[in-house]
Amino acid sequence: MVDRPHLVLPRLQHELPRKKVRGFGQSPDRVIPSHGAGLEREVDSVIESVKSRDPPRGIDPSLILRVQLDRDSSVDEAEWRRSGLSLLSNDENKTLVLFSSDQELLEFKRRLAAYAQGAPPGQKAASYQQMFSAINSVGEVQPTDRIGRLLKGVGIDSPDKIEDAKEYLLDVELWDIGTAQLNRARMEAIAEFISGASGKVTDQCRFSGLLLMRVKCPGVLVRDLLGFTEIASIDIPPATSLEVSQLLDVPLDDFGDIEPPPPGAPGVVVVDSGVTSAHPLIAPALGEAAAMPRSLGDASDENGHGTMVSGLALYGDVERCIETRSFVPLIQLFSARVTNAENLFDEERLITTQMREAIEYFHESYACRVFCISLGDPRTPYSGGKVSPWASILDSLSRELNVVIVVSAGNYKHLAVDGEDPAAALTGYPAYLLDDAARIIEPATGIVVVTVGALAHRDAVPPGQGVHIQPIAAQGEPSPFTRSGPGLAKSIKPELVEVGGNMAFDSVLGVARNLAELSVVSMRREYIERLFRSDCGTSFAAPRVAHMAAKLLGEFPGASANLLRAFLAASARMPGAAELLLRDLVGDAPTQLCGYGQPSLERAIESGKQRAVMFADEKLEHDQFHVFEVPIPVELLEQKGKRRIGVSLAFDPPVRHTRIDYAGVKMSFRLIRGKSANEVAEAFRSRTQGEDQVDSLLRSPWKCEMHPSSSKREGGTLQSAWFEMRQKPRRDYGDTYFLVVRCERKWAPVEEGPQGYAVVVTVEHSADIDIYQLVRERVRTKLRARERQRAR
């Protein structure tokens, strides 16, 4: 039972101002008749090509356009729809893929013909000029466009690089261009074609806009598939990479009997290489361990990685448990094995299928709501553009099942390039962690999953190692292998960091080394010989955060996944050593490597004397906003010291990985002071034509300038920022600030609303003031007044 439970955040509700019609950007100068005629010829060529195609039996030819826009122009999605086209994909290069069910493109051609005629008499601009003048070219999606990133990474950047007789194992993605029934029929027809051409479809996935097939086939068939209009991309399946660790030696006799978790304890599921179910420190708390798919055999861990991750997910700080000789499991552990003895995913199953089966199974069977995935594909450092199907399925499951999925950022190994001093592993730290090659890897790019980077927790090299062994990072600094953001849409990734270990540089051998004394300790697979082992990696930071999320769920069993994420972010603090080290590097290095900082279970669960935490777990209709009252005690304003107001927002929008605008909904927040509730509502509500406009509150001094800024945090779905007051605020700012939370629909279907979200507000002061008690009385008074008002 906590002494100072978190408080409910009082709310009012208002409507978001109507969105301004999105502009088309600057249209390039065009000679309209010749430009229009050129586009007409290109469109006619696509139509003729579709008509001449001979698709496999059961598949109607699909008319799919590849449209290249001018880099300085844009076209609103609604304009494409009015032209009879549906947007399937877009990217940062302004390349669009559009689908039409009308194979004659009648409406699009009608508009294009009107544009090609030039300006009608009495008008300055041609019809539909803003739309068509933004288009550079129209064509078909080419076979090379369908070659995935990993295939290109191994030198296959064109169909002629494919070897006819070689057998390939590939993931084939189809466009989502119709109803579920039509998509199923299209997949079945293509699968039948593959089977009839000496290929084999070993798995299929149809989920939340994802249409994937795992295919084994000869190269000659791969070339045929690259020519299918219905296919979006073909690529090598995801893979994972793990390292062997050193071991620690600790006797079992030092520990007493381990009791099982209490009845009703929350569960955490580790999706990894399996678990050693008979380990004496794991067995009493283990619910079920299963292999996904069953063809992997039993759920036992043949590598040791999953067992080590499981120990950290179950106990959090294992080293602390060893020091205190106390292992008391308070959560239930579950294990989903998804890799084989060589740490590879199943050849015949899609990674999306494995993830979905594992997460849905434990959610449906045991109501598990916290999952940890310390796996990643080291070949996929994020370089911009779209996220992978792997990340997308995790984001979609997070939203659909209301679960928290914690993912490791991935490990980076800095290698000296030709002519570079090998000591760069030491002297080049931490700058190389911001290199393009050190960016987060799939599936850490997901925007609803919580991505976790790593911190060094020790920097003492044991005596006897010699002066040629030097720790790379100091305590509290980023681990020398952790990966950096930003993520999709410049979102803050990783959002959190936890202890993942350190490395040392050996100047004699010229290499970075793992040392047990600098590593993280957890459970060993071969427990009969030794109970514990040590290793380094973000893989061992993520389960500590998953452990916190499960503990939070135990304290707040009715909380949404959004609220759990918001509590974690609200509790996070940037490690002082990391901030000092990184603040002078280019860009926003502290945020790129550490996100919002290291979370604290104590801060996440309970308020403190000098810190009051308020929260709301809500739903908000598209294109509306909520206003929350934030009570600011007079004592906080009058007493000298550092005053801080923190806001953390978490939401789970619908997503589509084929789109560069991945999230279908955008949310944001602003903290306003010095105005009344009515003034805030008036400033943000929509206005009818003819109504007087009001002054914007989105400027100083009314808007509280928070860090990180809105431009840095709003690309993500977990946003956290602080407003700090070192000087005494003006009296006319008042004793109530207002938090405005806004929800803007992008491409999300109307039926996907309302959007769920959670917000956590922290009010704190460095002086010895009982802020919690003062805020609690204000909140209680407000809530009692509202109850009386409702009763009238």
PDB file of C-alpha atoms in Angstrom, residues 437-616:
ATOM      1  CA  ALA A 437      25.394   2.704 -38.725  1.00  0.00           C
ATOM      2  CA  ALA A 438      24.587   3.022 -35.008  1.00  0.00           C
ATOM      3  CA  ARG A 439      20.906   3.902 -35.455  1.00  0.00           C
ATOM      4  CA  ILE A 440      18.226   1.742 -33.835  1.00  0.00           C
ATOM      5  CA  ILE A 441      17.349  -1.510 -35.631  1.00  0.00           C
ATOM      6  CA  GLU A 442      14.096  -3.295 -36.381  1.00  0.00           C
ATOM      7  CA  PRO A 443      11.726  -3.745 -34.626  1.00  0.00           C
ATOM      8  CA  ALA A 444      12.802  -0.887 -32.312  1.00  0.00           C
ATOM      9  CA  THR A 445      11.465   1.596 -34.878  1.00  0.00           C
ATOM     10  CA  GLY A 446       7.865   0.890 -33.859  1.00  0.00           C
ATOM     11  CA  ILE A 447       6.146   3.991 -32.493  1.00  0.00           C
ATOM     12  CA  VAL A 448       3.806   2.346 -29.971  1.00  0.00           C
ATOM     13  CA  VAL A 449       6.348  -0.111 -28.594  1.00  0.00           C
ATOM     14  CA  VAL A 450       8.662   1.195 -25.859  1.00  0.00           C
ATOM     15  CA  THR A 451      12.253   1.192 -27.121  1.00  0.00           C
ATOM     16  CA  VAL A 452      15.019   0.870 -24.526  1.00  0.00           C
ATOM     17  CA  GLY A 453      18.693   1.791 -24.824  1.00  0.00           C
ATOM     18  CA  ALA A 454      21.497   0.906 -22.414  1.00  0.00           C
ATOM     19  CA  LEU A 455      23.535   2.615 -19.672  1.00  0.00           C
ATOM     20  CA  ALA A 456      26.839   1.637 -18.104  1.00  0.00           C
ATOM     21  CA  HIS A 457      26.465   0.942 -14.379  1.00  0.00           C
ATOM     22  CA  ARG A 458      30.112   0.264 -13.525  1.00  0.00           C
ATOM     23  CA  ASP A 459      33.471   1.548 -14.730  1.00  0.00           C
ATOM     24  CA  ALA A 460      35.928  -0.147 -12.349  1.00  0.00           C
ATOM     25  CA  VAL A 461      38.286  -2.616 -13.994  1.00  0.00           C
ATOM     26  CA  PRO A 462      39.360  -5.279 -11.473  1.00  0.00           C
ATOM     27  CA  PRO A 463      42.931  -5.221 -10.105  1.00  0.00           C
ATOM     28  CA  GLY A 464      45.355  -7.380 -12.015  1.00  0.00           C
ATOM     29  CA  GLN A 465      43.951  -6.568 -15.444  1.00  0.00           C
ATOM     30  CA  GLY A 466      46.718  -4.054 -16.148  1.00  0.00           C
ATOM     31  CA  VAL A 467      46.657  -0.453 -17.295  1.00  0.00           C
ATOM     32  CA  HIS A 468      46.139  -1.560 -20.897  1.00  0.00           C
ATOM     33  CA  ILE A 469      42.516  -2.424 -19.995  1.00  0.00           C
ATOM     34  CA  GLN A 470      40.407   0.745 -19.809  1.00  0.00           C
ATOM     35  CA  PRO A 471      36.617   1.056 -19.419  1.00  0.00           C
ATOM     36  CA  ILE A 472      35.072   2.819 -22.381  1.00  0.00           C
ATOM     37  CA  ALA A 473      32.141   4.483 -20.589  1.00  0.00           C
ATOM     38  CA  ALA A 474      31.912   5.956 -17.111  1.00  0.00           C
ATOM     39  CA  GLN A 475      29.117   5.020 -14.726  1.00  0.00           C
ATOM     40  CA  GLY A 476      25.811   6.526 -15.807  1.00  0.00           C
ATOM     41  CA  GLU A 477      26.936   7.162 -19.390  1.00  0.00           C
ATOM     42  CA  PRO A 478      25.489   5.429 -22.471  1.00  0.00           C
ATOM     43  CA  SER A 479      26.815   1.911 -22.984  1.00  0.00           C
ATOM     44  CA  PRO A 480      29.420   1.890 -25.786  1.00  0.00           C
ATOM     45  CA  PHE A 481      27.208  -0.447 -27.841  1.00  0.00           C
ATOM     46  CA  THR A 482      23.785   1.181 -27.422  1.00  0.00           C
ATOM     47  CA  ARG A 483      22.022   2.505 -30.524  1.00  0.00           C
ATOM     48  CA  SER A 484      20.649   5.976 -31.186  1.00  0.00           C
ATOM     49  CA  GLY A 485      17.628   7.699 -32.666  1.00  0.00           C
ATOM     50  CA  PRO A 486      15.738   9.475 -33.917  1.00  0.00           C
ATOM     51  CA  GLY A 487      13.050   7.160 -35.178  1.00  0.00           C
ATOM     52  CA  LEU A 488      10.267   7.541 -37.707  1.00  0.00           C
ATOM     53  CA  ALA A 489       9.124  11.151 -38.225  1.00  0.00           C
ATOM     54  CA  LYS A 490      12.071  12.315 -36.076  1.00  0.00           C
ATOM     55  CA  SER A 491      10.419  10.703 -33.057  1.00  0.00           C
ATOM     56  CA  ILE A 492      12.378  10.325 -29.832  1.00  0.00           C
ATOM     57  CA  LYS A 493      13.871   6.827 -29.870  1.00  0.00           C
ATOM     58  CA  PRO A 494      14.853   5.120 -27.676  1.00  0.00           C
ATOM     59  CA  GLU A 495      12.367   6.609 -25.218  1.00  0.00           C
ATOM     60  CA  LEU A 496      14.020   5.093 -22.129  1.00  0.00           C
ATOM     61  CA  VAL A 497      17.367   3.711 -20.998  1.00  0.00           C
ATOM     62  CA  GLU A 498      18.280   1.150 -18.360  1.00  0.00           C
ATOM     63  CA  VAL A 499      21.387  -0.682 -17.192  1.00  0.00           C
ATOM     64  CA  GLY A 500      22.857  -2.771 -20.016  1.00  0.00           C
ATOM     65  CA  GLY A 501      26.542  -2.971 -19.093  1.00  0.00           C
ATOM     66  CA  ASN A 502      29.865  -1.532 -20.216  1.00  0.00           C
ATOM     67  CA  MET A 503      32.895  -2.646 -22.219  1.00  0.00           C
ATOM     68  CA  ALA A 504      36.638  -2.187 -21.876  1.00  0.00           C
ATOM     69  CA  PHE A 505      39.297  -1.427 -24.466  1.00  0.00           C
ATOM     70  CA  ASP A 506      42.362  -3.643 -24.558  1.00  0.00           C
ATOM     71  CA  SER A 507      45.186  -1.545 -26.005  1.00  0.00           C
ATOM     72  CA  VAL A 508      47.429  -4.590 -26.393  1.00  0.00           C
ATOM     73  CA  LEU A 509      44.958  -6.541 -28.527  1.00  0.00           C
ATOM     74  CA  GLY A 510      43.403  -3.398 -29.996  1.00  0.00           C
ATOM     75  CA  VAL A 511      39.826  -4.571 -29.366  1.00  0.00           C
ATOM     76  CA  ALA A 512      36.863  -3.779 -27.152  1.00  0.00           C
ATOM     77  CA  ARG A 513      36.146  -6.583 -24.692  1.00  0.00           C
ATOM     78  CA  ASN A 514      33.390  -7.810 -22.425  1.00  0.00           C
ATOM     79  CA  LEU A 515      34.463  -8.083 -18.801  1.00  0.00           C
ATOM     80  CA  ALA A 516      32.294  -9.812 -16.222  1.00  0.00           C
ATOM     81  CA  GLU A 517      32.926  -6.938 -13.815  1.00  0.00           C
ATOM     82  CA  LEU A 518      31.423  -4.451 -16.292  1.00  0.00           C
ATOM     83  CA  SER A 519      28.510  -6.639 -17.384  1.00  0.00           C
ATOM     84  CA  VAL A 520      24.933  -7.300 -16.302  1.00  0.00           C
ATOM     85  CA  VAL A 521      24.248 -10.362 -14.150  1.00  0.00           C
ATOM     86  CA  SER A 522      21.277 -12.697 -14.561  1.00  0.00           C
ATOM     87  CA  MET A 523      20.347 -16.391 -14.740  1.00  0.00           C
ATOM     88  CA  ARG A 524      22.471 -18.996 -16.493  1.00  0.00           C
ATOM     89  CA  ARG A 525      21.043 -21.752 -18.655  1.00  0.00           C
ATOM     90  CA  GLU A 526      23.420 -24.429 -17.275  1.00  0.00           C
ATOM     91  CA  TYR A 527      22.318 -23.717 -13.706  1.00  0.00           C
ATOM     92  CA  ILE A 528      23.678 -26.949 -12.191  1.00  0.00           C
ATOM     93  CA  GLU A 529      27.232 -25.706 -12.684  1.00  0.00           C
ATOM     94  CA  ARG A 530      26.558 -22.048 -11.947  1.00  0.00           C
ATOM     95  CA  LEU A 531      23.356 -20.122 -11.227  1.00  0.00           C
ATOM     96  CA  PHE A 532      24.378 -16.871 -12.900  1.00  0.00           C
ATOM     97  CA  ARG A 533      26.091 -15.480 -15.956  1.00  0.00           C
ATOM     98  CA  SER A 534      27.062 -12.021 -17.151  1.00  0.00           C
ATOM     99  CA  ASP A 535      26.728 -10.277 -20.464  1.00  0.00           C
ATOM    100  CA  CYS A 536      26.338  -6.827 -22.033  1.00  0.00           C
ATOM    101  CA  GLY A 537      23.671  -5.514 -24.353  1.00  0.00           C
ATOM    102  CA  THR A 538      20.488  -3.522 -24.735  1.00  0.00           C
ATOM    103  CA  SER A 539      18.877  -6.973 -24.604  1.00  0.00           C
ATOM    104  CA  PHE A 540      19.385  -6.821 -20.837  1.00  0.00           C
ATOM    105  CA  ALA A 541      18.181  -3.239 -20.407  1.00  0.00           C
ATOM    106  CA  ALA A 542      14.751  -3.877 -21.966  1.00  0.00           C
ATOM    107  CA  PRO A 543      13.626  -6.602 -19.493  1.00  0.00           C
ATOM    108  CA  ARG A 544      14.301  -4.287 -16.557  1.00  0.00           C
ATOM    109  CA  VAL A 545      11.807  -1.819 -18.041  1.00  0.00           C
ATOM    110  CA  ALA A 546       9.358  -4.658 -18.741  1.00  0.00           C
ATOM    111  CA  HIS A 547       9.726  -5.657 -15.087  1.00  0.00           C
ATOM    112  CA  MET A 548       8.759  -2.116 -14.051  1.00  0.00           C
ATOM    113  CA  ALA A 549       5.766  -2.134 -16.397  1.00  0.00           C
ATOM    114  CA  ALA A 550       4.506  -5.399 -14.869  1.00  0.00           C
ATOM    115  CA  LYS A 551       4.981  -4.036 -11.345  1.00  0.00           C
ATOM    116  CA  LEU A 552       3.046  -0.914 -12.358  1.00  0.00           C
ATOM    117  CA  LEU A 553       0.241  -3.090 -13.690  1.00  0.00           C
ATOM    118  CA  GLY A 554       0.086  -4.765 -10.295  1.00  0.00           C
ATOM    119  CA  GLU A 555      -0.434  -1.370  -8.667  1.00  0.00           C
ATOM    120  CA  PHE A 556      -2.860  -0.126 -11.338  1.00  0.00           C
ATOM    121  CA  PRO A 557      -4.651  -3.275 -12.605  1.00  0.00           C
ATOM    122  CA  GLY A 558      -7.257  -1.294 -14.523  1.00  0.00           C
ATOM    123  CA  ALA A 559      -4.755   0.963 -16.264  1.00  0.00           C
ATOM    124  CA  SER A 560      -4.550   1.065 -20.028  1.00  0.00           C
ATOM    125  CA  ALA A 561      -1.272   0.288 -21.750  1.00  0.00           C
ATOM    126  CA  ASN A 562      -1.110   3.990 -22.573  1.00  0.00           C
ATOM    127  CA  LEU A 563      -1.224   4.905 -18.880  1.00  0.00           C
ATOM    128  CA  LEU A 564       1.515   2.411 -18.020  1.00  0.00           C
ATOM    129  CA  ARG A 565       3.728   3.900 -20.729  1.00  0.00           C
ATOM    130  CA  ALA A 566       2.972   7.429 -19.553  1.00  0.00           C
ATOM    131  CA  PHE A 567       3.855   6.538 -15.942  1.00  0.00           C
ATOM    132  CA  LEU A 568       7.192   5.118 -17.097  1.00  0.00           C
ATOM    133  CA  ALA A 569       8.030   8.227 -19.105  1.00  0.00           C
ATOM    134  CA  ALA A 570       6.926  10.536 -16.282  1.00  0.00           C
ATOM    135  CA  SER A 571       9.262   8.737 -13.878  1.00  0.00           C
ATOM    136  CA  ALA A 572      12.287   8.960 -16.172  1.00  0.00           C
ATOM    137  CA  ARG A 573      15.219  11.287 -15.492  1.00  0.00           C
ATOM    138  CA  MET A 574      18.223  11.987 -17.679  1.00  0.00           C
ATOM    139  CA  PRO A 575      21.327  10.575 -15.945  1.00  0.00           C
ATOM    140  CA  GLY A 576      23.583  13.461 -14.979  1.00  0.00           C
ATOM    141  CA  ALA A 577      26.730  11.758 -16.275  1.00  0.00           C
ATOM    142  CA  ALA A 578      25.106  11.101 -19.653  1.00  0.00           C
ATOM    143  CA  GLU A 579      23.879  14.662 -20.023  1.00  0.00           C
ATOM    144  CA  LEU A 580      27.279  16.086 -19.119  1.00  0.00           C
ATOM    145  CA  LEU A 581      29.014  13.789 -21.593  1.00  0.00           C
ATOM    146  CA  LEU A 582      26.633  14.331 -24.499  1.00  0.00           C
ATOM    147  CA  ARG A 583      25.485  17.932 -24.298  1.00  0.00           C
ATOM    148  CA  ASP A 584      28.339  19.333 -26.420  1.00  0.00           C
ATOM    149  CA  LEU A 585      27.957  16.843 -29.269  1.00  0.00           C
ATOM    150  CA  VAL A 586      26.170  17.780 -32.479  1.00  0.00           C
ATOM    151  CA  GLY A 587      22.388  17.645 -32.585  1.00  0.00           C
ATOM    152  CA  ASP A 588      20.406  16.657 -29.547  1.00  0.00           C
ATOM    153  CA  ALA A 589      22.703  13.816 -28.478  1.00  0.00           C
ATOM    154  CA  PRO A 590      21.273  13.306 -24.946  1.00  0.00           C
ATOM    155  CA  THR A 591      17.798  12.700 -26.351  1.00  0.00           C
ATOM    156  CA  GLN A 592      19.042  10.649 -29.320  1.00  0.00           C
ATOM    157  CA  LEU A 593      20.824   8.203 -27.016  1.00  0.00           C
ATOM    158  CA  CYS A 594      18.869   8.366 -23.760  1.00  0.00           C
ATOM    159  CA  GLY A 595      15.406   9.540 -24.779  1.00  0.00           C
ATOM    160  CA  TYR A 596      13.586  10.813 -21.698  1.00  0.00           C
ATOM    161  CA  GLY A 597      16.065   9.089 -19.396  1.00  0.00           C
ATOM    162  CA  GLN A 598      16.130   6.228 -16.908  1.00  0.00           C
ATOM    163  CA  PRO A 599      12.760   5.325 -15.345  1.00  0.00           C
ATOM    164  CA  SER A 600      12.214   4.790 -11.620  1.00  0.00           C
ATOM    165  CA  LEU A 601       9.711   2.276 -10.292  1.00  0.00           C
ATOM    166  CA  GLU A 602       9.352   4.248  -7.079  1.00  0.00           C
ATOM    167  CA  ARG A 603       8.529   7.495  -8.916  1.00  0.00           C
ATOM    168  CA  ALA A 604       6.242   5.661 -11.352  1.00  0.00           C
ATOM    169  CA  ILE A 605       4.175   4.041  -8.606  1.00  0.00           C
ATOM    170  CA  GLU A 606       3.929   6.740  -5.938  1.00  0.00           C
ATOM    171  CA  SER A 607       3.929  10.495  -5.503  1.00  0.00           C
ATOM    172  CA  GLY A 608       6.278  12.055  -2.946  1.00  0.00           C
ATOM    173  CA  LYS A 609       6.135  14.818  -0.373  1.00  0.00           C
ATOM    174  CA  GLN A 610       7.675  17.335  -2.779  1.00  0.00           C
ATOM    175  CA  ARG A 611       6.145  15.753  -5.896  1.00  0.00           C
ATOM    176  CA  ALA A 612       2.457  15.390  -6.753  1.00  0.00           C
ATOM    177  CA  VAL A 613       1.506  13.144  -9.677  1.00  0.00           C
ATOM    178  CA  MET A 614      -1.886  13.430 -11.376  1.00  0.00           C
ATOM    179  CA  PHE A 615      -3.156  11.275 -14.235  1.00  0.00           C
ATOM    180  CA  ALA A 616      -6.025  10.719 -16.632  1.00  0.00           C
TER     181      ALA A 616
END
